GROMACS .gro file of C-alpha atoms in nm:
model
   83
    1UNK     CA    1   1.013   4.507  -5.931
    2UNK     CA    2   0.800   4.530  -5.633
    3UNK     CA    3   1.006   4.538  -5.281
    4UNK     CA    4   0.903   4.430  -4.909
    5UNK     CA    5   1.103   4.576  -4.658
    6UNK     CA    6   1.166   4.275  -4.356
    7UNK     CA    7   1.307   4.414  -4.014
    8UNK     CA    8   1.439   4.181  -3.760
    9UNK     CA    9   1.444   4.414  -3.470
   10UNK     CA   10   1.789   4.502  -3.552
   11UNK     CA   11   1.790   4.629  -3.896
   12UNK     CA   12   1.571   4.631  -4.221
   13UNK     CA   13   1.628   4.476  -4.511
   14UNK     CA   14   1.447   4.568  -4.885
   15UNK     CA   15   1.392   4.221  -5.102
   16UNK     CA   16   1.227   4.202  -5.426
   17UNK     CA   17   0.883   4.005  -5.387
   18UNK     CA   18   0.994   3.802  -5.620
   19UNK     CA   19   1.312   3.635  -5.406
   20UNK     CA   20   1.074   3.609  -5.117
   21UNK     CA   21   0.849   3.406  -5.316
   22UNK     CA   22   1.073   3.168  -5.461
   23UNK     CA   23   1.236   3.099  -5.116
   24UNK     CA   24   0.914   3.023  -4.979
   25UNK     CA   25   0.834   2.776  -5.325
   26UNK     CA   26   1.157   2.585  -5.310
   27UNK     CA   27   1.132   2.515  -4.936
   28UNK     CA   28   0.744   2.387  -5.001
   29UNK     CA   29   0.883   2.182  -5.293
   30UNK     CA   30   1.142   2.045  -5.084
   31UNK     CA   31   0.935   1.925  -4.795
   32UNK     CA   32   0.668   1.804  -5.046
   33UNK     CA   33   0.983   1.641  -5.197
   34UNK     CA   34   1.133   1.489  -4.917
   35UNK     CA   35   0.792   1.334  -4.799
   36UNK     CA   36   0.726   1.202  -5.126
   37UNK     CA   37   1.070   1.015  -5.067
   38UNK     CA   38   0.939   0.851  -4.773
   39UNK     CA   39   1.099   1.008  -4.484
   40UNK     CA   40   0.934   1.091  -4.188
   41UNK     CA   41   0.756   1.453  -4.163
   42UNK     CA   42   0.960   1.540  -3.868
   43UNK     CA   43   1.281   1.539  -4.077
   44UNK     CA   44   1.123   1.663  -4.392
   45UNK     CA   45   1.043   1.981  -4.198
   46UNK     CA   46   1.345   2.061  -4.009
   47UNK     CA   47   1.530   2.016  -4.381
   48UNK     CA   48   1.276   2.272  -4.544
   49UNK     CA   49   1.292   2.512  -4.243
   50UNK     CA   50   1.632   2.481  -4.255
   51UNK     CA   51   1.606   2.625  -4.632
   52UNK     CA   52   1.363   2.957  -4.461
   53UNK     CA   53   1.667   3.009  -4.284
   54UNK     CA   54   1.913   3.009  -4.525
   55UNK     CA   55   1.711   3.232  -4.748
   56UNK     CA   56   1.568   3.498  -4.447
   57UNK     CA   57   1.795   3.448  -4.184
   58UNK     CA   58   1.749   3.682  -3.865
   59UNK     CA   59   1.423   3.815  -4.049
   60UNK     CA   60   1.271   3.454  -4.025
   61UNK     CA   61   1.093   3.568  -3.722
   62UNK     CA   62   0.851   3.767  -3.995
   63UNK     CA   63   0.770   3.408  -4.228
   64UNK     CA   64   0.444   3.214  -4.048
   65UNK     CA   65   0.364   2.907  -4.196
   66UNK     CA   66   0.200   2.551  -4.144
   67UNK     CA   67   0.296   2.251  -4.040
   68UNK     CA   68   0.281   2.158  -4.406
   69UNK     CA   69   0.475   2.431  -4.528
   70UNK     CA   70   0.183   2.477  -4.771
   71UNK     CA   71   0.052   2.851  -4.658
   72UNK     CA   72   0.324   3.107  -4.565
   73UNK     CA   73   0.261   3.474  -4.451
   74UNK     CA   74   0.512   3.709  -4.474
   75UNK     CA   75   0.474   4.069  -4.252
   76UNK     CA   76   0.646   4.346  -4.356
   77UNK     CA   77   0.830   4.641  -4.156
   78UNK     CA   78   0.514   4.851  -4.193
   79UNK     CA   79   0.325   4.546  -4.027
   80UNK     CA   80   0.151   4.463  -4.413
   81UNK     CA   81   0.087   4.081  -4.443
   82UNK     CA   82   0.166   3.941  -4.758
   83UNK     CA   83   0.008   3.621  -4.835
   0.00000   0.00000   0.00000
């Protein structure tokens, strides 16, 4: 299985591609979710960014995304974006 190697300044850490992409799917399905429910965007957002967290933690500063949380970009240790 394909790897991506994340470093947060501090240390590097290998993840499948795979676990990258479904943390960045379930936190797009959750805002899309949440908005669908009728809350506001502002909450919707800091709920799904909370999920980026939980999933990438310290390596979050590498996940670029908009405001939508429809289009993420993902850069690797060796500076590689992954789209």
């Amino acid at each position: 299985m394909p790897k991506i190697v994340l470093d947060d300044g501090a240390s590097r850490a290998e993840v499948d591609v795979e676990t990258v992409v479904n943390a960045l799917k379930k936190a797009s399905s959750e805002y899309s979710s949440c908005v669908s429910s009728g809350k506001s965007k502002d909450v919707c957002y800091v709920e799904a960014v909370g999920e980026l967290f939980s999933a990438f933690g310290s390596a979050m500063i590498n996940v670029f995304y908009d405001e939508d949380l429809r289009y993420f970009a993902v850069k690797s240790a060796d500076h590689m974006v992954t789209v």
